Amino acid sequence: MCNSLTVLGTCGAWPEAGRAASGFLLEAYGFRLVLDLGYATLPRLLARCAASEVDAVVITHEHPDHCADLSALCRALLYGGGRRDRVPLYCPTGVLGRVQAMEPTEDLHEVFESRPLPGLYQVGPFLLNGRLLPHHVPHAGVRLTGPNLSVAYSGDAGPDHVLGELATGTDLLVAGATLQGAAVDPYLLSATQAGQWAARAGVARLVLTHFWPGADRRQSVAEAGVAYTGEILTANEGMTLAI
């Protein structure tokens, strides 16, 4: 099986028509790991695999554009059949409470075995390193390292030296690019900053995601390319990248 990253959703805040909020599926060494499940990501995940075939889930933080469809996955696992043991769920404080509020009759703990982030875990074939990054709520950026691949994911966080540490030497950095132009925010990453951190970390490829709805994504690529001279891709729903 080819190691790959499939884009489930790319929008920040809310999904544009025809798109979804943040979400990715990493498939490697026969293991399926989901990174974030924002609005409208579950149908795209189910187009790739059955709910019961998900081996682990990582949620970066409790904002619903990153975790809302965890509720939908819970229901698919509860009522869709094919359930195995509980699915390992790695997330910061607040995620379970936020999602459980949408599930008054279904206990998330019946479906998911929760493990806190930040933290260091062996997750199937991956070493998961979750580190706190600046955001409006507790937020974990992650690095996933397998035998011959490494992926870093900034989620929806702002710039910080920890992001550089997570991304150093990775095959792929998936970075938020919410802001454009001269806009600066300590809790959000701009396209320019995504390019700067990719360059500092020496990553092999940069994938931009978490675009503000309606933003010109070509502008984000141009801004990231000022500092980073490697391959820059814009995440698009349904896109699968070989890693």
Coordinates of C-alpha atoms in Angstrom, one line a residue:
M1 CA 0.0 0.0 0.0
C2 CA 1.3 3.4 -0.9
N3 CA 1.8 5.8 2.0
S4 CA -0.4 8.8 1.4
L5 CA -2.2 11.9 2.9
T6 CA -5.7 12.6 1.7
V7 CA -7.3 16.0 2.1
L8 CA -10.7 15.9 3.7
G9 CA -11.2 19.6 4.2
T10 CA -9.3 22.9 3.9
C11 CA -11.4 25.8 5.1
G12 CA -11.0 27.7 8.3
A13 CA -14.0 28.9 10.4
W14 CA -16.7 27.4 8.1
P15 CA -16.7 25.5 4.8
E16 CA -17.2 27.2 1.5
A17 CA -19.8 25.6 -0.9
G18 CA -18.4 22.3 -2.1
R19 CA -15.6 22.2 0.5
A20 CA -15.2 21.1 4.1
A21 CA -13.4 22.4 7.2
S22 CA -10.1 21.0 8.4
G23 CA -9.4 17.3 8.1
F24 CA -6.8 14.9 6.7
L25 CA -6.4 11.1 6.5
L26 CA -2.9 9.7 6.8
E27 CA -2.6 6.1 5.4
A28 CA 0.8 4.4 5.9
Y29 CA 2.0 0.9 6.6
G30 CA -1.6 -0.4 6.5
F31 CA -2.6 2.1 9.3
R32 CA -5.3 4.8 9.0
L33 CA -4.9 7.9 11.1
V34 CA -7.3 10.9 10.9
L35 CA -6.0 14.4 11.6
D36 CA -8.9 16.7 12.6
L37 CA -12.5 16.3 11.7
G38 CA -14.1 19.6 11.1
Y39 CA -17.5 20.4 9.5
A40 CA -18.4 18.2 6.5
T41 CA -15.2 16.1 6.6
L42 CA -16.9 12.7 7.6
P43 CA -18.5 12.1 4.2
R44 CA -15.2 12.6 2.5
L45 CA -13.5 10.2 5.0
L46 CA -16.2 7.6 4.3
A47 CA -15.5 7.9 0.6
R48 CA -12.0 6.7 1.4
C49 CA -12.6 4.0 4.1
A50 CA -15.3 2.7 6.4
A51 CA -15.7 4.3 9.8
S52 CA -14.7 0.9 11.4
E53 CA -11.4 1.0 9.4
V54 CA -10.1 4.1 11.2
D55 CA -7.3 3.1 13.5
A56 CA -6.7 6.4 15.4
V57 CA -7.9 10.0 15.5
V58 CA -5.9 13.1 16.4
I59 CA -7.8 16.4 17.1
T60 CA -5.7 19.5 17.5
H61 CA -8.2 21.6 19.5
E62 CA -11.8 22.1 20.4
H63 CA -12.9 24.6 17.8
P64 CA -15.7 23.0 15.8
D65 CA -14.1 23.6 12.4
H66 CA -11.6 21.0 13.6
C67 CA -13.7 18.7 15.7
A68 CA -17.4 18.9 14.8
D69 CA -17.5 15.7 12.7
L70 CA -16.0 13.7 15.5
S71 CA -19.6 13.6 16.7
A72 CA -20.7 12.1 13.3
L73 CA -17.9 9.6 13.4
C74 CA -19.1 8.5 16.9
R75 CA -22.5 7.9 15.5
A76 CA -21.2 6.0 12.5
L77 CA -19.2 3.7 14.8
L78 CA -22.1 3.2 17.2
Y79 CA -24.8 2.5 14.7
G80 CA -23.0 1.6 11.5
G81 CA -21.7 -1.8 12.4
G82 CA -18.3 -3.3 12.2
R83 CA -17.2 -1.9 15.5
R84 CA -14.0 -3.2 17.1
D85 CA -12.3 -2.0 20.3
R86 CA -12.5 1.7 21.1
V87 CA -10.7 3.9 18.7
P88 CA -7.7 5.8 20.3
L89 CA -8.3 9.5 20.3
Y90 CA -5.5 12.0 21.0
C91 CA -6.7 15.5 21.8
P92 CA -6.2 18.5 24.2
T93 CA -8.4 19.2 27.1
G94 CA -11.8 20.6 26.0
V95 CA -12.3 18.5 22.9
L96 CA -14.3 15.8 24.4
G97 CA -16.5 18.2 26.4
R98 CA -17.2 20.3 23.3
V99 CA -18.2 17.3 21.2
Q100 CA -20.0 15.5 24.0
A101 CA -22.3 18.6 24.2
M102 CA -23.7 17.6 20.8
E103 CA -24.2 14.0 21.9
P104 CA -26.6 14.0 24.9
T105 CA -27.6 10.3 24.5
E106 CA -24.3 8.8 23.2
D107 CA -21.3 8.6 25.4
L108 CA -18.1 9.3 23.4
H109 CA -16.2 7.1 25.8
E110 CA -18.0 4.1 24.5
V111 CA -16.4 4.7 21.1
F112 CA -13.1 6.5 21.8
E113 CA -10.3 5.8 24.2
S114 CA -9.1 9.3 25.0
R115 CA -5.4 10.2 25.5
P116 CA -4.3 13.7 26.3
L117 CA -2.2 16.1 24.2
P118 CA 0.4 17.4 24.5
G119 CA 2.2 14.1 24.8
L120 CA 4.4 11.5 23.2
Y121 CA 2.8 8.3 22.1
Q122 CA 3.4 5.3 19.9
V123 CA 0.4 5.2 17.6
G124 CA 0.5 2.1 15.4
P125 CA 3.6 2.6 13.2
F126 CA 4.0 6.3 14.2
L127 CA 5.6 8.1 17.0
L128 CA 3.2 10.9 17.7
N129 CA 4.7 14.1 19.3
G130 CA 2.0 16.6 20.3
R131 CA 3.2 20.0 21.5
L132 CA 1.3 23.0 22.6
L133 CA 1.2 25.9 20.1
P134 CA -0.4 29.3 20.6
H135 CA -4.1 29.6 19.8
H136 CA -7.3 30.9 21.5
V137 CA -7.9 27.6 23.2
P138 CA -5.5 24.7 24.2
H139 CA -4.0 23.5 20.9
A140 CA -1.5 20.8 20.0
G141 CA 0.6 20.8 16.8
V142 CA 1.8 17.4 15.9
R143 CA 4.6 15.5 14.3
L144 CA 4.1 11.9 13.1
T145 CA 7.2 9.9 12.4
G146 CA 7.2 6.5 10.8
P147 CA 10.0 4.2 9.7
N148 CA 10.6 6.1 6.5
L149 CA 8.3 9.2 6.6
S150 CA 7.6 12.2 8.8
V151 CA 4.7 14.7 8.7
A152 CA 4.1 17.8 10.7
Y153 CA 0.8 19.5 11.1
S154 CA 0.3 23.0 12.5
G155 CA -3.5 22.8 12.8
D156 CA -4.8 26.3 13.4
A157 CA -2.0 27.7 15.6
G158 CA 0.0 30.8 15.5
P159 CA 3.8 31.1 14.9
D160 CA 6.1 29.7 17.6
H161 CA 9.5 28.1 17.8
V162 CA 7.8 24.8 18.7
L163 CA 6.4 24.6 15.2
G164 CA 9.9 24.8 13.9
E165 CA 10.9 21.9 16.2
L166 CA 8.0 19.8 15.1
A167 CA 8.6 20.4 11.4
T168 CA 12.4 20.1 11.3
G169 CA 13.5 17.9 8.5
T170 CA 10.0 16.4 7.8
D171 CA 8.9 15.1 4.4
L172 CA 5.8 17.2 4.6
L173 CA 4.6 20.2 6.6
V174 CA 0.9 20.8 6.5
A175 CA 0.5 24.4 7.7
G176 CA -2.3 26.8 8.2
A177 CA -2.4 29.8 6.0
T178 CA -5.4 31.7 7.4
L179 CA -4.0 35.2 7.0
Q180 CA -2.7 36.9 3.9
G181 CA -0.8 40.1 3.2
A182 CA 0.5 42.1 6.2
A183 CA -2.0 40.7 8.7
V184 CA -0.4 39.4 11.8
D185 CA -2.0 37.5 14.7
P186 CA -0.2 35.7 17.6
Y187 CA -2.9 32.9 17.4
L188 CA -3.1 32.3 13.6
L189 CA -0.5 31.6 11.0
S190 CA -0.2 33.6 7.8
A191 CA 0.9 32.2 4.4
T192 CA 4.1 34.3 4.7
Q193 CA 4.9 32.8 8.1
A194 CA 4.1 29.3 6.9
G195 CA 6.7 29.7 4.2
Q196 CA 9.2 31.2 6.7
W197 CA 8.8 28.3 9.1
A198 CA 9.0 25.7 6.3
A199 CA 12.3 27.3 5.2
R200 CA 13.8 27.4 8.7
A201 CA 12.8 23.8 9.4
G202 CA 14.1 22.5 6.1
V203 CA 11.0 20.6 5.1
A204 CA 10.9 18.7 1.8
R205 CA 7.4 19.9 0.9
L206 CA 4.9 22.4 2.2
V207 CA 1.1 22.0 2.0
L208 CA -1.0 25.1 2.8
T209 CA -4.4 24.7 4.3
H210 CA -7.0 26.3 6.6
F211 CA -7.8 29.0 4.1
W212 CA -10.3 31.7 5.0
P213 CA -13.5 31.2 2.9
G214 CA -13.3 33.2 -0.3
A215 CA -9.5 33.8 -0.1
D216 CA -7.5 33.7 -3.3
R217 CA -5.3 30.6 -2.6
R218 CA -2.9 31.5 -5.3
Q219 CA -2.0 34.6 -3.3
S220 CA -1.2 32.4 -0.3
V221 CA 1.2 30.2 -2.4
A222 CA 2.9 33.4 -3.7
E223 CA 3.4 34.8 -0.2
A224 CA 4.7 31.5 1.2
G225 CA 7.1 31.2 -1.7
V226 CA 8.9 34.4 -0.8
A227 CA 10.8 32.6 1.9
Y228 CA 10.4 28.9 1.0
T229 CA 11.8 27.8 -2.4
G230 CA 10.7 24.1 -2.2
E231 CA 7.5 22.6 -3.6
I232 CA 4.3 24.4 -2.3
L233 CA 0.9 22.8 -2.7
T234 CA -2.5 24.1 -1.8
A235 CA -4.6 21.5 -0.1
N236 CA -7.8 20.7 -2.0
E237 CA -10.6 18.5 -1.0
G238 CA -10.1 14.9 -2.3
M239 CA -6.5 15.5 -3.1
T240 CA -4.2 12.5 -2.2
L241 CA -0.5 13.0 -1.9
A242 CA 2.0 10.2 -2.0
I243 CA 4.5 10.5 0.8

